[in-house]
Short mmCIF file of C-alpha atoms in Angstrom, two decimals:
data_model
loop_
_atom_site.label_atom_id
_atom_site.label_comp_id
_atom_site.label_asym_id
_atom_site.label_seq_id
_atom_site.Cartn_x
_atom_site.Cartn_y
_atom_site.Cartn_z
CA UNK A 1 -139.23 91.25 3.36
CA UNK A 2 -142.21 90.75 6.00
CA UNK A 3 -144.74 93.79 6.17
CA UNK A 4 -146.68 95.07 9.01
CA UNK A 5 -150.46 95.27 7.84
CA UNK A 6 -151.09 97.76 10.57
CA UNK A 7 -148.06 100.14 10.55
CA UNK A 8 -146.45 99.16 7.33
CA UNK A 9 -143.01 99.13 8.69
CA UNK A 10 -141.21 96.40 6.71
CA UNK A 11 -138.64 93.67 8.40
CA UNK A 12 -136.33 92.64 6.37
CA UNK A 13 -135.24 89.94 8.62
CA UNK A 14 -138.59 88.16 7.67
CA UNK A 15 -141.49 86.83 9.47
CA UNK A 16 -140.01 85.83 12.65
CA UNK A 17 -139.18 89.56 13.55
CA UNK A 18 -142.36 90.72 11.94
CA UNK A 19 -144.54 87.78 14.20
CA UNK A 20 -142.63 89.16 16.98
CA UNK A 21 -143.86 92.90 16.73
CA UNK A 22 -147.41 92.02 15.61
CA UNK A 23 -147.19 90.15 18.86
CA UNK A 24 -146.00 93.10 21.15
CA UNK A 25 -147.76 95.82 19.34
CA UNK A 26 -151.72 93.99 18.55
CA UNK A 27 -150.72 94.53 15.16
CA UNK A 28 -152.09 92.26 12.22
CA UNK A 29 -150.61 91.18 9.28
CA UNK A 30 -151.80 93.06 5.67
CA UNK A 31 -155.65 91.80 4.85
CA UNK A 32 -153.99 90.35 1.09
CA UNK A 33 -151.07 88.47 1.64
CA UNK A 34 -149.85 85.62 0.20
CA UNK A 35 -149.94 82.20 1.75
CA UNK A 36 -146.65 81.23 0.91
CA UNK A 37 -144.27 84.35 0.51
CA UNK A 38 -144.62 87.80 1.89
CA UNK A 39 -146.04 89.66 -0.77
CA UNK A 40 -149.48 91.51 -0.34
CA UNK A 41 -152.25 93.21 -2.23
CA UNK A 42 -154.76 95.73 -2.50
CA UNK A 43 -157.37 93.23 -3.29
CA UNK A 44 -158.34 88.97 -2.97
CA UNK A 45 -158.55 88.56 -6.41
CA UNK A 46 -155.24 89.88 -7.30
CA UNK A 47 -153.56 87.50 -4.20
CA UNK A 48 -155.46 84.82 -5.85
CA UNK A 49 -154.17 85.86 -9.24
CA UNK A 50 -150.45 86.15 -7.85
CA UNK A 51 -150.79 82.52 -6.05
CA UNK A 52 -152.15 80.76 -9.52
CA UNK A 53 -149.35 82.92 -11.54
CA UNK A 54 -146.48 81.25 -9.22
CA UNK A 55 -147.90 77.99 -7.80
CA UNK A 56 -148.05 79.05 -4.53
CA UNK A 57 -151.24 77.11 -3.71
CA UNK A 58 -151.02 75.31 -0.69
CA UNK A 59 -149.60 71.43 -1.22
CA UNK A 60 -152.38 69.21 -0.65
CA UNK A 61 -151.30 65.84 1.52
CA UNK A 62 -152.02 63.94 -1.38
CA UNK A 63 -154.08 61.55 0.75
CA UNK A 64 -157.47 60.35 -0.58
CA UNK A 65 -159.21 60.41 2.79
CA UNK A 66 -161.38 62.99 3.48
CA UNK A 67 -160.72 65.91 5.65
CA UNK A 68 -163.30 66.35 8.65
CA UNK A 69 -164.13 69.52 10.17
CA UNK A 70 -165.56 67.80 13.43
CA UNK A 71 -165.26 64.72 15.30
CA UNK A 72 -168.45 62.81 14.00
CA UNK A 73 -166.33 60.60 12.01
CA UNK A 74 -164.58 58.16 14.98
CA UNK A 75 -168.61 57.85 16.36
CA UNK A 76 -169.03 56.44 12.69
CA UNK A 77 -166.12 54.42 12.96
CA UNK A 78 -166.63 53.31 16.63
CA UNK A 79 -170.54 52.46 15.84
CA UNK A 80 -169.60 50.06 12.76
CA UNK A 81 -166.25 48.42 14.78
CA UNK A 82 -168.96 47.81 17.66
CA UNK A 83 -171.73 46.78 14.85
CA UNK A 84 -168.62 43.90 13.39
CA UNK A 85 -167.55 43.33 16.43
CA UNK A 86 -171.06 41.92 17.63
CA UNK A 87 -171.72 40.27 14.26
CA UNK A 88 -168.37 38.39 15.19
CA UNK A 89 -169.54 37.26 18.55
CA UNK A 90 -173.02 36.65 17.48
CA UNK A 91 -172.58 35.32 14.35
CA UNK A 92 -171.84 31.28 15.52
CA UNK A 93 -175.48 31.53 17.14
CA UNK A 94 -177.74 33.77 14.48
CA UNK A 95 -177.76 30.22 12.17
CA UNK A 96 -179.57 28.15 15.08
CA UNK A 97 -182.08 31.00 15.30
#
């Protein structure tokens, strides 16, 4: 059962309905939920706590690449394709120098 964090009214037809009223009404969800189910808490620690207790961590995408917070990785990847791609075209020439 969703929770209001503003009014506390509960909807036990889940989050949709709850989204739905937080939505009409400016309301917020409660400041300790859960990530993953609809329980809350008086406190961080204890939602932590909960989350470890029951594996409800976030899944991770099990990649290996790095996640970026900006956009300063393509200029990396754009400068080095441009840096190859001139040491293709050049390279022929750059022994008769």
């Amino acid at each position: 059962m969703s929770t209001c964090g503003t009014c506390w009214r509960e909807f036990p037809a889940g989050w949709q309905s709850r989204q739905q009223h937080m939505d009409a009404t400016g309301h917020n969800p409660p400041d300790f939920e859960c990530d993953t189910c609809d329980r809350y808490f008086g406190n961080q620690h204890a939602v932590n706590q909960h989350m470890t207790d029951v594996d409800h961590w976030a899944e991770s995408s099990g990649s290996d690449e790095p996640e970026f917070e900006c956009d300063d990785w393509r200029l990396a990847i754009d400068t080095a394709c441009a840096a190859f791609t001139w040491y293709l075209i050049h390279e022929p020439f750059l022994s008769q120098i």
